[in-house]
PDB file of C-alpha atoms in Angstrom:
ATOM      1  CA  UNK A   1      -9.403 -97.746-212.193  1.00 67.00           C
ATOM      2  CA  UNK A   2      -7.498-100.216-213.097  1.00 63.00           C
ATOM      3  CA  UNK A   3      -7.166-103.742-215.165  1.00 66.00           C
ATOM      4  CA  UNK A   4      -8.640-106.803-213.033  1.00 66.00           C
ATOM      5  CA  UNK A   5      -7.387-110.170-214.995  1.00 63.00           C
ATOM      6  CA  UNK A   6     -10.358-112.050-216.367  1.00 64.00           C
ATOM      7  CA  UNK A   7     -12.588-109.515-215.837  1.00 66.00           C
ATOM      8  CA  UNK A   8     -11.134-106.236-217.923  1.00 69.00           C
ATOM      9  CA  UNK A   9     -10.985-103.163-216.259  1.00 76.00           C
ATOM     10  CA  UNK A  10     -12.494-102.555-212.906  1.00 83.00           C
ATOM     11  CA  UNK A  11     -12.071-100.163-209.799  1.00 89.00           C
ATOM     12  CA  UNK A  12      -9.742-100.721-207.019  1.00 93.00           C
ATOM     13  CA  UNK A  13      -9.857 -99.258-203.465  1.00 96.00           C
ATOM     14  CA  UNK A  14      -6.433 -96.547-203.465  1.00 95.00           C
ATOM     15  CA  UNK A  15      -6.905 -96.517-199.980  1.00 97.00           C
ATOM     16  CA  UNK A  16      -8.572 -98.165-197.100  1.00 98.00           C
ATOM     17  CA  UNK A  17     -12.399 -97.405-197.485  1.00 98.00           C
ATOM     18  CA  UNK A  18     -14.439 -97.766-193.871  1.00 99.00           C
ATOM     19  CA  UNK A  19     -17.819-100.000-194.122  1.00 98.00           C
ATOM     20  CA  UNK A  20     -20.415 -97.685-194.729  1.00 98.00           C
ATOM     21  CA  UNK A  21     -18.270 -95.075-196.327  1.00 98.00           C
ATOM     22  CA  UNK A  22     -19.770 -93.419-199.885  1.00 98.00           C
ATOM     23  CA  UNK A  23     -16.933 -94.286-202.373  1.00 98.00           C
ATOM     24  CA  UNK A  24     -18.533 -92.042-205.224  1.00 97.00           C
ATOM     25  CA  UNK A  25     -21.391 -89.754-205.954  1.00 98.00           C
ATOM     26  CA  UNK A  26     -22.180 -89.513-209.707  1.00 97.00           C
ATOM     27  CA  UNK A  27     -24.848 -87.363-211.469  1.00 98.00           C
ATOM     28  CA  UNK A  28     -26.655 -89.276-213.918  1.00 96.00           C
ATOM     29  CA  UNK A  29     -27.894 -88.313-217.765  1.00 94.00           C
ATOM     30  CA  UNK A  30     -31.599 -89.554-217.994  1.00 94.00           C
ATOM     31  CA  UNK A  31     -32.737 -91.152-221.058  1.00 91.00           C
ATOM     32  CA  UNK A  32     -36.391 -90.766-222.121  1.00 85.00           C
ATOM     33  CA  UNK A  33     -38.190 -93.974-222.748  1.00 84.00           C
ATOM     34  CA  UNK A  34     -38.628 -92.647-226.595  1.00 87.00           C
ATOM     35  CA  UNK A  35     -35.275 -91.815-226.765  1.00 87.00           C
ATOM     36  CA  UNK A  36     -33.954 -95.540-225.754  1.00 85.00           C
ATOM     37  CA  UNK A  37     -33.680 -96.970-229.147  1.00 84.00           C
ATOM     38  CA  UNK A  38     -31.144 -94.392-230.102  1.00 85.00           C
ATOM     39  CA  UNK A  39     -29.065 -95.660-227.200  1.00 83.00           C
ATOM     40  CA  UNK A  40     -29.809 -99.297-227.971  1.00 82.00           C
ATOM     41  CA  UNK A  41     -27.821 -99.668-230.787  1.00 82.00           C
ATOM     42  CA  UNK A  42     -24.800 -97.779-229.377  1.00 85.00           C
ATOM     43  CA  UNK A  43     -21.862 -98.847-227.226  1.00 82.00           C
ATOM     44  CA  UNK A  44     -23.353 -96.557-224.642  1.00 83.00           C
ATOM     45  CA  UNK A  45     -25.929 -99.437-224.591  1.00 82.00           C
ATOM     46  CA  UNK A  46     -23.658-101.253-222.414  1.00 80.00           C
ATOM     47  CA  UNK A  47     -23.143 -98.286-219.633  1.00 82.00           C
ATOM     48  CA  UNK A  48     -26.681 -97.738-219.234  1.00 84.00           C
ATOM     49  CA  UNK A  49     -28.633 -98.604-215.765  1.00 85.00           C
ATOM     50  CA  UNK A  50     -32.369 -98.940-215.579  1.00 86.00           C
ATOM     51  CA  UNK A  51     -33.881 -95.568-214.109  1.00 88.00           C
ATOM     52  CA  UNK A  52     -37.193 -94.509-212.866  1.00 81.00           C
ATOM     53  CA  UNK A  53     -40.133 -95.918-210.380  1.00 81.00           C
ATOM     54  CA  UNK A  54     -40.821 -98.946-212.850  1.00 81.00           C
ATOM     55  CA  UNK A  55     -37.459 -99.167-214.974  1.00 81.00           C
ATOM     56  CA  UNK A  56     -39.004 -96.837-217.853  1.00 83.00           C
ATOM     57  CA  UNK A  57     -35.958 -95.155-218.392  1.00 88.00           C
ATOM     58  CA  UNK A  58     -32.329 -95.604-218.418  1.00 89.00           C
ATOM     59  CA  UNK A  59     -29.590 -93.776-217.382  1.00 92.00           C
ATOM     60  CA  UNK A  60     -25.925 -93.199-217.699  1.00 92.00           C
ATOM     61  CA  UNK A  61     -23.865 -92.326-214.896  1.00 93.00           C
ATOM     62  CA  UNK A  62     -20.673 -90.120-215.096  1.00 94.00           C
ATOM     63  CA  UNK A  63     -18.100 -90.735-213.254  1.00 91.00           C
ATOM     64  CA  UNK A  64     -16.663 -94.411-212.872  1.00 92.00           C
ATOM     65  CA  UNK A  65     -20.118 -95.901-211.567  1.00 92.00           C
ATOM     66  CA  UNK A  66     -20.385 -97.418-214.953  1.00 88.00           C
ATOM     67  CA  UNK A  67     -16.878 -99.744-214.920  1.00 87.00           C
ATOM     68  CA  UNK A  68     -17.635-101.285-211.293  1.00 90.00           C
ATOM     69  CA  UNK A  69     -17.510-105.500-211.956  1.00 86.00           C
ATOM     70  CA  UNK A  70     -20.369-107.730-209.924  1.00 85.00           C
ATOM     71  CA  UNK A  71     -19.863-109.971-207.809  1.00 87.00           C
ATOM     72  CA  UNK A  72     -22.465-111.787-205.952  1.00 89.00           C
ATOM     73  CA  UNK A  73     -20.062-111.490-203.027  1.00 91.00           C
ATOM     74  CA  UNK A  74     -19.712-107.504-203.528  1.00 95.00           C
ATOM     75  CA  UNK A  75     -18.084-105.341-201.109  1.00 96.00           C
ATOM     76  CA  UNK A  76     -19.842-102.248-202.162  1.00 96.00           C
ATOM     77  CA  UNK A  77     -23.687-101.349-203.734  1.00 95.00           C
ATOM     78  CA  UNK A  78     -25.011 -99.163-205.927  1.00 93.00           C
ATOM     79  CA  UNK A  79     -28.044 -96.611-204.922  1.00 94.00           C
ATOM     80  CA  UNK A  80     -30.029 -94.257-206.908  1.00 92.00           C
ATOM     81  CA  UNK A  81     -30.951 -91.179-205.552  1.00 94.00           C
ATOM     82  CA  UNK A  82     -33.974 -89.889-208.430  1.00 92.00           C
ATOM     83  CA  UNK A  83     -34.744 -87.216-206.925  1.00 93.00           C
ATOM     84  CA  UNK A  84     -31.252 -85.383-206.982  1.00 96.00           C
ATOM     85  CA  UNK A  85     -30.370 -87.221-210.362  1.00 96.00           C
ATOM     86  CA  UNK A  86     -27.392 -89.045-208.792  1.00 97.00           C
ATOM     87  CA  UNK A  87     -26.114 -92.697-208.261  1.00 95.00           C
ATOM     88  CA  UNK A  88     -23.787 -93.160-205.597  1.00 97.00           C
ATOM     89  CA  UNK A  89     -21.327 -96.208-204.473  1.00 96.00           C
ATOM     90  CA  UNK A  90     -21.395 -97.185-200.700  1.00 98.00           C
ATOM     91  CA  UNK A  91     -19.208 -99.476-199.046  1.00 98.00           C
ATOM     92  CA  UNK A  92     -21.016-102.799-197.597  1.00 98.00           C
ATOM     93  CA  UNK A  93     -17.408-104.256-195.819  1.00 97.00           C
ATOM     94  CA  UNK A  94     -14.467-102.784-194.669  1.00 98.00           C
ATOM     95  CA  UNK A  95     -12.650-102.472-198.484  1.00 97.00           C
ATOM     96  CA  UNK A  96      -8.551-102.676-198.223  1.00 97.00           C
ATOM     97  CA  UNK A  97      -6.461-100.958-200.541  1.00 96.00           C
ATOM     98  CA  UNK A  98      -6.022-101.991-203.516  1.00 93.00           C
ATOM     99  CA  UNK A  99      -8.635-104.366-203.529  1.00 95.00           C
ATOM    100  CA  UNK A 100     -11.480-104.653-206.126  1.00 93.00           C
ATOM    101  CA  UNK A 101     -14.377-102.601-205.907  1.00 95.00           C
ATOM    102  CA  UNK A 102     -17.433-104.670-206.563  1.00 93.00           C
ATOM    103  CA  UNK A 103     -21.048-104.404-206.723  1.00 91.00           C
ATOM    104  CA  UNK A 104     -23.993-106.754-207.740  1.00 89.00           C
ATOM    105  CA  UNK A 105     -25.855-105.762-210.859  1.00 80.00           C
ATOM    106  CA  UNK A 106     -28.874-107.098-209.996  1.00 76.00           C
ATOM    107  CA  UNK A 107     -29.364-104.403-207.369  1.00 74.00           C
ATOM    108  CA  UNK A 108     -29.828-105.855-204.381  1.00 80.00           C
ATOM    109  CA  UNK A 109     -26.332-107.158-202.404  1.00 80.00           C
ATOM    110  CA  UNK A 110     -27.581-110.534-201.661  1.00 81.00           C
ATOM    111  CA  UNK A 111     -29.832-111.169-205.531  1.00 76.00           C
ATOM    112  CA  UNK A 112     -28.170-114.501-206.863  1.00 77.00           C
ATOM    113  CA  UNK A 113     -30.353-114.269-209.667  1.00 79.00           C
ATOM    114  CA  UNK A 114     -28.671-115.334-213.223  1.00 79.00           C
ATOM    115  CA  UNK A 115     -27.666-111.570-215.004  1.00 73.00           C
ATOM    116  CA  UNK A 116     -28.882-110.717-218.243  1.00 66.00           C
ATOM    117  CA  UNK A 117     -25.760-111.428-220.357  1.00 59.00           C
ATOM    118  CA  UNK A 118     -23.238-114.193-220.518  1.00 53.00           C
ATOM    119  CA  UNK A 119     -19.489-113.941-221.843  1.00 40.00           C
ATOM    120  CA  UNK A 120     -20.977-114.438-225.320  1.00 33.00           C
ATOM    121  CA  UNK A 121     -23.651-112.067-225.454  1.00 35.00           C
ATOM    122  CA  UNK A 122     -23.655-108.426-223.157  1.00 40.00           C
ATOM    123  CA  UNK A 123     -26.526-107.073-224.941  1.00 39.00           C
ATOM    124  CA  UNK A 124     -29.614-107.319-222.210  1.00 43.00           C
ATOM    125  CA  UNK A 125     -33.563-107.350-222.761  1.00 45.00           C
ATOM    126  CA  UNK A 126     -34.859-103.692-221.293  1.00 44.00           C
ATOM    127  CA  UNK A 127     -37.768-103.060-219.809  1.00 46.00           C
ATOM    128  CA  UNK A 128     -38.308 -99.673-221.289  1.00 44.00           C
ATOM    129  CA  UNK A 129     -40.910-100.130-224.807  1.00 44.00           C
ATOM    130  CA  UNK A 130     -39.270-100.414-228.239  1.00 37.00           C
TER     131      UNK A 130
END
C-alpha cells in the first residue's frame, strides 16, 4: 500500500506480477440485507462491495481488496468467489513493480459506465432494501 497522488492511498505492485497471476485472496464478512442500515451510516459504508446472486447483501473484504483505485484502464479485476466467502484480485496485464494496482468498480474490466459517486459525494445508492 502506498499513497498514489490525486487519488489517496492505493496498492502498488512490490514486485513484478505475471498476467493472470492472483495478487490476493481475501475472506469476506457478509452483511445481512437487515443488517445494512447499521453499516450505512458508518465509514465502513465506504469499504463495502455488493454481495450475493442479486446484490442483496454487502460485504466487506479483509485484507487490502477494499483500498484498490479504478481505473477504466485497470490492470487487475476483482472476483467473488460466494461459495468459499472470498474475493480475490487477479492480474489482467503483465503489472511492473511498483506500479499501481487497479481495478474497475463497476465489475466488469471493460464497464465504462459513470460510478456511483463523484469527488463531492462517495456515498452510493444500494441495491439491498432500506
Amino acid at each position: 500500500m502506498g499513497i498514489v497522488p490525486g487519488c489517496g492511498r492505493g496498492i502498488l505492485a512490490r514486485r513484478k506480477i505475471a498476467q493472470g497471476e492472483t495478487i490476493e485472496r481475501a475472506p469476506v464478512i457478509v452483511i445481512p440485507e437487515n443488517q445494512w442500515s447499521d453499516v450505512e451510516n458508518s465509514i465502513l459504508c465506504e469499504y463495502a462491495f455488493d454481495w450475493g446472486e442479486h446484490d442483496e447483501q454487502a460485504a466487506i473484504a479483509l485484507g487490502y481488496v477494499s483500498i484498490y483505485n479504478h481505473s477504466y484502464t485497470p490492470n487487475a479485476m476483482l472476483e467473488q468467489l460466494p461459495d468459499e466467502l472470498m474475493m480475490e484480485i487477479v492480474a489482467l496485464k503483465d503489472i511492473e513493480a511498483d506500479e499501481e494496482i487497479t481495478i474497475n468498480y463497476n465489475g466488469d474490466p471493460e464497464n465504462r459506465d459513470p460510478l456511483w459517486f463523484t469527488a463531492a459525494s462517495l456515498r452510493r445508492p444500494s441495491k439491498r432494501k432500506r
